[in-house]
XYZ file of C-alpha atoms in Angstrom:
572
model
C -123.158 -51.302 -71.655
C -119.592 -49.966 -71.204
C -118.476 -50.806 -74.744
C -114.882 -49.626 -74.522
C -115.331 -47.632 -77.733
C -113.420 -44.408 -78.138
C -115.365 -41.183 -77.711
C -114.486 -38.270 -79.976
C -115.644 -35.259 -77.995
C -115.898 -31.808 -79.614
C -113.014 -29.478 -78.884
C -112.992 -25.742 -78.294
C -115.727 -23.481 -76.927
C -119.312 -24.791 -77.048
C -120.999 -21.578 -78.193
C -124.368 -20.890 -79.784
C -127.540 -22.959 -79.815
C -127.292 -26.737 -79.796
C -128.406 -26.762 -83.422
C -125.616 -24.363 -84.396
C -123.058 -26.381 -82.450
C -124.049 -29.606 -84.194
C -123.855 -28.064 -87.660
C -120.482 -26.486 -86.858
C -119.183 -29.800 -85.498
C -120.177 -31.493 -88.769
C -118.464 -28.864 -90.910
C -121.671 -27.451 -92.374
C -120.674 -23.830 -92.935
C -120.868 -22.760 -96.594
C -123.756 -20.812 -98.100
C -125.210 -23.825 -99.930
C -124.942 -25.926 -96.770
C -126.686 -23.221 -94.752
C -129.552 -23.261 -97.265
C -129.724 -27.055 -97.175
C -129.993 -27.033 -93.378
C -132.009 -23.860 -92.916
C -135.045 -25.980 -92.027
C -136.524 -29.442 -92.345
C -137.678 -28.891 -95.964
C -134.915 -27.459 -98.186
C -136.306 -26.116 -101.448
C -136.452 -28.170 -104.639
C -134.531 -25.340 -106.237
C -131.448 -26.614 -104.415
C -131.412 -29.738 -106.592
C -128.617 -29.710 -109.143
C -129.639 -29.176 -112.750
C -130.319 -32.683 -114.129
C -128.314 -31.714 -117.203
C -125.163 -31.750 -115.054
C -125.440 -35.537 -114.724
C -123.053 -36.871 -117.381
C -125.018 -38.548 -120.142
C -128.485 -37.562 -118.872
C -129.223 -35.457 -121.945
C -127.909 -38.164 -124.268
C -130.060 -40.910 -122.736
C -133.117 -38.638 -122.588
C -132.646 -37.736 -126.264
C -132.442 -41.425 -127.165
C -135.628 -42.144 -125.183
C -137.390 -39.251 -126.917
C -136.363 -40.646 -130.292
C -137.544 -44.142 -129.395
C -140.915 -42.743 -128.316
C -141.210 -40.685 -131.509
C -140.355 -43.707 -133.649
C -142.786 -45.969 -131.822
C -140.038 -48.390 -130.819
C -140.905 -51.243 -128.468
C -139.010 -50.246 -125.329
C -137.978 -52.297 -122.297
C -136.865 -50.775 -119.010
C -134.383 -53.236 -117.478
C -134.202 -52.836 -113.697
C -132.866 -54.614 -110.632
C -134.455 -56.628 -107.845
C -133.550 -54.345 -104.938
C -135.492 -51.313 -103.718
C -133.331 -48.861 -105.646
C -133.575 -50.762 -108.918
C -137.310 -51.294 -108.507
C -137.988 -47.615 -107.779
C -135.749 -46.536 -110.653
C -137.573 -48.882 -113.046
C -141.022 -47.738 -111.901
C -139.986 -44.084 -112.155
C -138.493 -44.206 -115.638
C -141.247 -46.465 -117.023
C -143.927 -44.137 -115.675
C -142.105 -41.140 -117.171
C -142.001 -42.821 -120.596
C -145.739 -43.585 -120.351
C -146.435 -39.880 -119.903
C -145.753 -39.537 -123.628
C -147.912 -42.380 -124.890
C -145.395 -45.230 -125.044
C -145.967 -48.517 -123.194
C -142.587 -49.854 -122.136
C -142.152 -53.365 -120.829
C -140.496 -53.438 -117.402
C -138.127 -56.351 -116.887
C -136.950 -57.121 -113.349
C -134.447 -59.994 -113.206
C -135.022 -62.909 -110.843
C -132.226 -63.127 -108.281
C -131.781 -66.897 -108.658
C -132.796 -67.532 -112.266
C -131.301 -64.430 -113.907
C -128.746 -63.116 -111.417
C -127.726 -59.498 -110.911
C -127.611 -56.974 -113.692
C -127.976 -57.107 -117.431
C -128.186 -60.731 -118.581
C -127.558 -62.237 -122.011
C -130.414 -64.744 -121.724
C -132.798 -62.002 -120.639
C -131.796 -59.796 -123.588
C -132.385 -62.708 -125.945
C -135.818 -63.281 -124.402
C -136.723 -59.610 -124.795
C -135.574 -59.701 -128.422
C -137.726 -62.761 -129.137
C -140.691 -60.941 -127.608
C -140.287 -58.080 -130.077
C -138.454 -55.550 -127.934
C -136.333 -53.219 -130.063
C -134.697 -50.937 -127.493
C -133.548 -51.399 -123.889
C -132.727 -48.803 -121.230
C -131.175 -50.047 -118.010
C -131.655 -48.549 -114.567
C -129.381 -49.266 -111.592
C -127.309 -51.736 -113.638
C -125.326 -52.215 -116.824
C -122.203 -50.125 -116.295
C -119.967 -53.237 -116.241
C -122.013 -55.393 -118.632
C -119.523 -55.484 -121.513
C -120.313 -58.970 -122.816
C -124.056 -58.440 -122.455
C -123.900 -55.081 -124.248
C -122.051 -56.758 -127.090
C -124.774 -59.384 -127.333
C -127.447 -56.674 -127.444
C -125.649 -55.129 -130.434
C -125.514 -58.530 -132.164
C -129.266 -58.890 -131.675
C -129.900 -55.432 -133.116
C -131.153 -54.098 -129.791
C -130.415 -50.443 -129.142
C -129.088 -50.149 -125.598
C -128.965 -47.125 -123.286
C -127.453 -47.470 -119.814
C -128.239 -45.561 -116.625
C -126.415 -46.679 -113.488
C -124.569 -45.459 -110.403
C -122.384 -48.451 -109.499
C -118.610 -48.177 -109.782
C -117.544 -48.403 -113.456
C -114.626 -50.459 -114.722
C -111.338 -48.610 -115.135
C -108.182 -49.403 -117.070
C -104.655 -49.447 -115.644
C -104.450 -45.646 -115.872
C -107.736 -45.120 -114.020
C -109.705 -44.128 -117.109
C -113.345 -45.244 -117.117
C -114.212 -47.962 -119.635
C -117.795 -48.155 -120.914
C -119.852 -50.958 -122.463
C -121.129 -50.601 -126.025
C -124.282 -48.461 -125.893
C -125.935 -45.609 -127.752
C -125.869 -43.506 -124.568
C -124.703 -43.865 -120.949
C -125.767 -41.765 -117.956
C -123.587 -42.143 -114.873
C -122.397 -39.732 -112.148
C -118.737 -40.865 -112.362
C -118.132 -39.823 -115.957
C -116.813 -36.361 -115.047
C -118.338 -33.008 -114.177
C -121.142 -34.195 -111.904
C -121.474 -31.753 -108.961
C -122.588 -34.528 -106.551
C -121.801 -38.140 -107.381
C -123.185 -40.032 -104.360
C -126.614 -40.643 -105.882
C -128.665 -43.807 -106.290
C -129.939 -45.475 -109.428
C -133.370 -44.024 -108.710
C -131.948 -40.492 -108.630
C -130.134 -41.094 -111.909
C -133.497 -42.220 -113.344
C -135.178 -39.084 -111.948
C -132.660 -36.830 -113.665
C -133.062 -38.634 -116.983
C -136.857 -38.397 -116.609
C -136.585 -34.655 -115.991
C -134.519 -34.177 -119.131
C -136.960 -36.332 -121.121
C -139.843 -34.134 -119.986
C -137.885 -31.015 -120.937
C -136.999 -32.403 -124.389
C -140.587 -33.447 -125.096
C -142.335 -30.438 -123.534
C -139.978 -27.489 -123.823
C -138.439 -25.255 -121.176
C -141.762 -24.766 -119.367
C -143.499 -28.152 -119.147
C -147.254 -28.188 -118.474
C -148.347 -27.958 -114.857
C -149.470 -31.604 -114.887
C -145.987 -32.842 -115.786
C -144.336 -30.602 -113.194
C -146.773 -31.851 -110.574
C -146.116 -35.471 -111.575
C -142.397 -34.948 -111.093
C -142.877 -33.593 -107.563
C -145.677 -35.919 -106.439
C -144.466 -39.159 -108.063
C -140.914 -38.791 -109.374
C -139.354 -37.287 -106.247
C -140.973 -39.787 -103.820
C -139.880 -42.752 -105.961
C -136.338 -41.396 -106.115
C -136.230 -40.967 -102.328
C -137.720 -44.405 -101.759
C -134.823 -45.861 -103.733
C -131.940 -43.816 -102.355
C -132.541 -44.305 -98.621
C -132.579 -48.155 -98.600
C -129.546 -48.050 -100.926
C -127.722 -46.254 -98.082
C -126.871 -43.099 -99.991
C -125.677 -40.197 -97.797
C -128.453 -37.805 -96.783
C -126.486 -34.710 -97.698
C -126.533 -32.282 -100.614
C -129.387 -32.980 -103.048
C -130.202 -36.347 -101.454
C -131.308 -34.392 -98.386
C -133.533 -32.205 -100.566
C -135.159 -35.193 -102.248
C -135.927 -37.041 -99.030
C -137.135 -33.933 -97.201
C -139.460 -33.068 -100.094
C -140.623 -36.657 -100.569
C -141.694 -37.345 -96.980
C -144.702 -34.968 -96.851
C -145.858 -36.265 -100.260
C -145.630 -39.869 -99.073
C -147.514 -38.989 -95.882
C -150.182 -37.419 -98.091
C -150.601 -40.634 -100.093
C -148.994 -39.568 -103.390
C -148.009 -43.213 -104.029
C -151.045 -45.439 -103.348
C -148.886 -48.536 -103.145
C -146.972 -47.073 -100.203
C -150.255 -46.385 -98.414
C -151.112 -50.068 -98.943
C -147.703 -51.147 -97.622
C -148.047 -49.066 -94.459
C -151.514 -50.470 -93.825
C -150.275 -54.026 -94.382
C -147.546 -53.423 -91.794
C -150.039 -51.913 -89.333
C -148.447 -48.455 -89.468
C -149.899 -44.964 -89.832
C -149.010 -43.311 -93.147
C -148.676 -39.993 -91.297
C -145.707 -41.350 -89.325
C -143.445 -41.927 -92.328
C -139.935 -40.562 -91.856
C -136.519 -41.406 -93.275
C -136.232 -44.273 -90.808
C -139.452 -45.761 -92.206
C -137.922 -45.795 -95.678
C -134.726 -47.403 -94.406
C -136.077 -49.982 -91.944
C -139.626 -50.806 -93.064
C -140.522 -49.893 -96.653
C -137.079 -50.631 -98.084
C -136.863 -54.103 -96.492
C -140.434 -54.878 -97.579
C -139.596 -54.023 -101.199
C -136.340 -55.970 -100.981
C -138.055 -59.018 -99.463
C -139.754 -59.863 -102.767
C -136.442 -60.104 -104.606
C -134.695 -61.879 -101.747
C -137.195 -64.716 -101.370
C -139.178 -64.752 -104.591
C -140.073 -62.612 -107.584
C -139.307 -58.883 -107.287
C -142.061 -58.076 -109.787
C -144.429 -58.335 -106.808
C -142.827 -55.174 -105.384
C -143.082 -53.504 -108.786
C -146.838 -54.124 -108.747
C -147.050 -52.182 -105.485
C -144.963 -49.277 -106.783
C -147.083 -49.013 -109.943
C -150.476 -49.428 -108.218
C -152.986 -46.858 -109.416
C -154.970 -46.930 -106.185
C -154.749 -48.386 -102.689
C -157.112 -51.276 -103.471
C -154.917 -52.383 -106.372
C -151.843 -52.339 -104.162
C -153.369 -53.995 -101.096
C -152.999 -57.639 -102.126
C -149.351 -57.409 -103.237
C -148.539 -55.222 -100.206
C -149.934 -57.843 -97.816
C -147.773 -60.458 -99.503
C -144.714 -58.184 -99.205
C -145.358 -57.813 -95.481
C -145.497 -61.584 -95.006
C -142.358 -62.083 -97.087
C -140.568 -59.477 -94.996
C -141.485 -61.256 -91.770
C -140.224 -64.522 -93.257
C -137.082 -62.776 -94.525
C -136.351 -61.413 -91.054
C -136.609 -64.812 -89.386
C -134.592 -66.667 -92.012
C -131.952 -63.933 -92.169
C -131.477 -64.119 -88.387
C -131.002 -67.882 -88.628
C -128.502 -67.599 -91.492
C -126.580 -64.815 -89.742
C -126.315 -66.950 -86.592
C -124.956 -69.865 -88.645
C -122.478 -67.584 -90.399
C -121.283 -66.106 -87.097
C -120.806 -69.589 -85.674
C -118.747 -70.480 -88.767
C -116.608 -67.349 -88.321
C -115.785 -68.206 -84.717
C -115.184 -71.890 -85.440
C -112.698 -71.004 -88.193
C -110.938 -68.330 -86.131
C -111.834 -65.549 -88.539
C -112.683 -63.349 -85.552
C -109.046 -63.371 -84.399
C -107.430 -59.926 -83.986
C -104.789 -60.721 -86.596
C -107.444 -61.373 -89.254
C -108.565 -58.468 -91.433
C -111.439 -59.992 -93.400
C -114.217 -62.559 -93.184
C -115.157 -64.978 -95.962
C -117.719 -67.715 -95.301
C -119.954 -69.711 -97.588
C -122.303 -72.650 -97.796
C -124.205 -74.117 -100.715
C -127.295 -74.290 -98.492
C -127.352 -70.565 -97.774
C -130.008 -68.643 -99.712
C -128.430 -66.060 -102.062
C -131.217 -63.629 -101.206
C -130.215 -63.504 -97.534
C -126.433 -63.524 -97.617
C -126.169 -59.721 -97.874
C -128.000 -59.323 -94.593
C -125.658 -61.829 -92.966
C -122.616 -60.008 -94.371
C -123.860 -56.729 -92.883
C -124.303 -58.401 -89.489
C -120.801 -59.901 -89.581
C -119.119 -56.660 -90.652
C -120.835 -54.800 -87.838
C -120.118 -57.477 -85.232
C -116.446 -58.069 -86.070
C -115.485 -54.608 -87.425
C -113.983 -55.900 -90.672
C -115.176 -56.431 -94.269
C -117.241 -59.582 -94.741
C -118.150 -61.642 -97.815
C -120.837 -64.310 -97.502
C -121.490 -66.829 -100.297
C -124.320 -69.191 -101.097
C -125.594 -70.977 -104.173
C -125.319 -74.344 -105.831
C -122.704 -76.791 -107.102
C -121.898 -74.718 -110.203
C -121.739 -71.121 -108.979
C -121.698 -69.352 -105.634
C -123.109 -65.867 -105.383
C -121.549 -63.627 -102.776
C -122.573 -60.424 -101.085
C -120.285 -58.224 -99.052
C -120.315 -55.309 -96.674
C -117.355 -53.209 -95.647
C -116.277 -50.879 -92.858
C -115.246 -47.213 -93.096
C -111.936 -46.751 -94.872
C -111.963 -49.992 -96.882
C -113.201 -49.864 -100.484
C -114.903 -53.228 -100.965
C -115.273 -52.860 -104.723
C -111.536 -52.183 -105.011
C -110.755 -55.242 -102.854
C -112.836 -57.419 -105.170
C -111.022 -55.848 -108.099
C -107.757 -57.178 -106.667
C -109.348 -60.653 -106.728
C -110.932 -60.308 -110.179
C -109.004 -63.230 -111.685
C -110.781 -65.590 -109.276
C -114.274 -64.199 -109.877
C -116.778 -64.743 -112.649
C -118.134 -61.250 -112.124
C -118.309 -58.578 -109.439
C -119.452 -55.021 -108.867
C -120.871 -52.536 -106.421
C -119.673 -49.714 -104.215
C -117.030 -49.020 -101.600
C -119.392 -50.083 -98.804
C -121.328 -52.935 -100.432
C -120.707 -55.195 -103.399
C -121.514 -58.571 -104.896
C -119.569 -61.283 -106.685
C -119.936 -64.688 -108.314
C -117.330 -67.447 -108.185
C -116.935 -71.157 -108.790
C -116.968 -73.220 -105.576
C -113.538 -74.711 -106.298
C -112.042 -71.187 -106.181
C -113.539 -70.351 -102.797
C -110.400 -71.136 -100.754
C -108.127 -69.203 -103.112
C -110.502 -66.249 -103.050
C -110.567 -66.274 -99.239
C -106.780 -65.926 -99.148
C -106.680 -63.266 -101.863
C -109.453 -61.236 -100.241
C -107.626 -61.287 -96.894
C -104.516 -59.906 -98.628
C -106.555 -57.243 -100.461
C -108.230 -56.024 -97.272
C -104.985 -56.123 -95.262
C -103.354 -53.766 -97.772
C -106.052 -51.227 -96.989
C -106.499 -51.926 -93.270
C -103.081 -52.712 -91.793
C -104.131 -52.180 -88.156
C -106.215 -54.526 -86.049
C -109.983 -54.282 -86.580
C -111.572 -52.110 -83.949
C -114.967 -50.499 -83.398
C -115.446 -47.146 -85.041
C -115.144 -44.285 -82.559
C -118.329 -42.558 -81.437
C -118.198 -39.055 -82.868
C -120.056 -36.864 -80.389
C -121.730 -33.676 -81.582
C -122.021 -31.743 -78.307
C -121.499 -32.029 -74.572
C -124.215 -30.672 -72.273
C -126.156 -31.361 -69.087
C -128.719 -34.152 -69.358
C -131.573 -31.780 -68.541
C -130.516 -29.530 -71.444
C -130.373 -32.541 -73.730
C -133.901 -33.551 -72.747
C -135.114 -30.037 -73.572
C -133.529 -30.109 -77.047
C -135.894 -32.406 -78.950
C -137.379 -29.637 -81.105
C -133.908 -28.366 -82.081
C -132.842 -31.863 -83.034
C -136.002 -32.500 -85.055
C -135.286 -29.368 -87.088
C -132.201 -31.156 -88.448
C -134.135 -34.100 -89.907
C -134.045 -36.143 -92.091
C -131.333 -38.342 -90.618
C -129.588 -41.274 -92.253
C -126.300 -42.368 -93.773
C -123.884 -39.433 -93.959
C -126.010 -37.357 -91.600
C -126.866 -39.551 -88.601
C -128.996 -38.509 -85.626
C -126.976 -36.263 -83.298
C -125.015 -37.950 -80.531
C -124.872 -36.023 -77.259
C -122.562 -36.384 -74.262
C -123.952 -35.857 -70.769
C -121.198 -35.661 -68.120
C -121.190 -35.397 -64.309
C -124.175 -37.636 -63.605
C -125.042 -39.229 -60.276
C -127.495 -42.123 -59.892
C -130.626 -41.419 -57.863
C -132.329 -44.759 -58.389
C -132.745 -47.461 -61.009
C -135.435 -49.963 -61.948
C -136.097 -52.580 -64.617
C -138.902 -52.266 -67.142
C -140.452 -54.251 -69.971
C -141.373 -57.905 -70.176
C -139.097 -59.971 -67.962
C -137.265 -56.879 -66.734
C -135.299 -56.741 -69.979
C -134.673 -52.984 -70.010
C -133.379 -50.485 -67.501
C -134.440 -46.980 -66.493
C -132.046 -44.918 -64.375
C -132.947 -41.633 -62.690
C -129.903 -39.343 -62.585
C -129.002 -35.866 -61.365
C -126.355 -33.562 -62.779
C -123.651 -32.837 -60.189
C -124.057 -29.385 -58.675
C -127.567 -29.060 -60.051
C -130.986 -29.819 -58.720
C -132.040 -31.018 -62.132
C -131.556 -34.253 -64.012
C -133.616 -36.783 -65.907
C -134.012 -40.443 -66.757
C -131.675 -42.649 -68.782
C -133.101 -45.477 -70.858
C -130.882 -48.511 -71.475
C -132.397 -51.062 -73.859
C -131.634 -54.694 -73.103
C -129.592 -53.842 -70.016
C -131.942 -55.060 -67.271
C -129.310 -57.502 -65.935
C -127.078 -54.509 -65.137
C -129.461 -53.207 -62.456
C -127.077 -53.954 -59.569
C -124.384 -51.784 -61.167
C -126.472 -48.636 -60.786
C -126.282 -48.162 -57.038
C -127.574 -44.887 -55.645
C -124.813 -42.284 -55.654
C -122.680 -43.838 -58.418
C -121.125 -41.341 -60.833
C -121.175 -41.770 -64.584
C -121.265 -40.068 -67.991
C -123.459 -41.120 -70.893
C -123.631 -40.749 -74.659
C -126.911 -40.928 -76.543
C -129.886 -38.814 -77.550
C -133.238 -37.709 -76.098
C -136.232 -39.854 -76.981
C -139.831 -38.570 -76.839
C -142.054 -40.613 -74.549
C -144.878 -40.809 -77.084
C -147.236 -39.357 -74.496
C -147.188 -35.572 -73.962
C -148.005 -36.098 -70.278
C -144.628 -37.769 -69.704
C -141.157 -36.281 -69.961
C -138.699 -37.646 -72.537
C -135.920 -40.104 -71.689
C -132.261 -39.983 -72.645
C -131.637 -43.117 -74.718
C -128.121 -44.320 -73.910
C -125.758 -45.514 -76.649
C -122.727 -45.917 -74.394
C -121.699 -44.982 -70.844
C -118.751 -44.932 -68.457
C -118.720 -45.097 -64.691
C -116.410 -42.407 -63.347
C -116.132 -43.321 -59.648
C-alpha cells in the first residue's frame, strides 16, 4: 500500500471548518465561486447565457429557418455517450416545434468517427436537405465540402479542438453556421458536446417562442434538456466546475425522479435503485452502458433508450445495454492485459521512454480507448493503442496531466489519415505500414512536452486532521458534491496513528481493516484497505503510521464509518 507517491500537504494555518479549508485549498474564493459552492444545488441562474456561446445564435437561427421552411433535417451525432445525449437533446428540441428530424449515429466500424462523406451521400439520397452535427464536425473540411457539392446545408456544433493555422488562428469547415466554445468570447470553454447542444436548443426555443417561452417549454428544458446535457458531460470527463457543476447538480434530482424514462430502465436493468444516482453513477455505470452499444455494436440501441417515452419502451434496449456492458468489461480487461504485456515485452515501460504506442490488427477498435486509459494510468505516460484491419488502423489515446495529446498528434499529422480530440483524450487513423514511423514521431512529440521521467502524479491533500475528526466529517464532505473531474472527492491526511489491531475481511481475506488510535488521544477509528489482506502481518499492534484517504459511510446507520485509505506511510 505504501505507493511512494509524493504527498502535497496544505501549508499555513488550518483554520475554519473542514468545508471552508477544502474550498480555500482549492482556490475557490471569488463571489461566483462562493455561489457555486454555497450548497449541493447551485441555482440554474448561475448558468452562463447560452448566447455567449460563439455561434449558438447563428445555428439556432438556421434551425429555426429550416423548421419554418419544412426542410428535411438530419441530426448527425456520435457513438459515445456525449454524442448520443447531444443528438437526443437537439432532436427532441427540434421536435418541440413540429419538425421530425432524422437522427444519424455513425457505426464505429462501418462509418468511423465524425462526419463521413459516405454517410452524407446516403442522407442526401434519402431526401435529407439539411444537416446539423453534434459533438463532431469541427475538423471535417473534406466532408463539409462534399455536403456543399450535394446541396446539403450544413450547420456544425462541436466542442473538440479545432484546426489552427501556423499563426494559431482557428480554421473552420464550410458551413452555414458553426457553434463552438473555442471561437472567442465564451466565458467557460470546458463544455461537452451535449452542453453545446443544450445552449443551441435554448436559443432555438427563445427564437421560436420569444423572451418568455411557455411554461411547458421551460419545464422541458429543466426536466429533459439539463439531464441529457449532464448525462453527456460527465462520461466525457468534463471538469465539474463552473456551469458544469450547476448542470450536474440540477440534473441529479431530476434523474432520481425519473424525468428520463430510459434512465429508469437502465438502472433497473443494472439492478440499481434510481434514487441512488449520483455523479459517480453517470461516470461509472450509465456512461459505460451507453458507450457499450457503440463499442461493440450499433450505438442506435443507446439512442432508443435515451428517446424512450416510457419505462416499458426503454426496458428491452436497456437490458441489452446492460449485457453489452458486461461483455465490454470482460473483453476490455482481456485486451488491456494483452496491451500491457506488449508494453513490457517491448520495453516501453522503461524510465527513459516517454510514450506508449501499441497496436494489433486483432484488437477491437471499440475497446482500444479503454486499454489506452489503463496503460496511461499504469505507466504514467501518454498511450496510443491501435486496432483495425489490413487497410486502416484506428487508434485511441489517453494522456497524463501536462501533456496535450491533441497537440502531440498534430506534430505527427503527416503520418495520420485523420486525428482529433482533446488534450486528455484523442483518436487517430493511420495506415499499418506507417505504424513504426508514427511510434517514433509520437515519442519525440511527447518528449518535447514531458522532458522528465514519467512519475505518478502527486497526491494533493485538502486537509490534515485527526482520524476521528475525519470520520465525523461525512456531512460536510457531502455538502461539496457533486464530485468528478476537476473537482475530485476531498483527500484527507490523518497523522500520528498507532495500530490497535488488524484483521482481514471479505471473501478469501482479500481486504484489511485496521483499528487505530490517534497519539495522545483516547479516540481513533478504523482504516479500510481494499485488496491489502496479504499485508496483515505489517500491521503489528503498536506500529505508527499516517494515512491519506477519505471517510466512507458503512451503509448501515448502526455502524460507524471507516476511513478508506488511498495511501499510507509507516513512521516508526
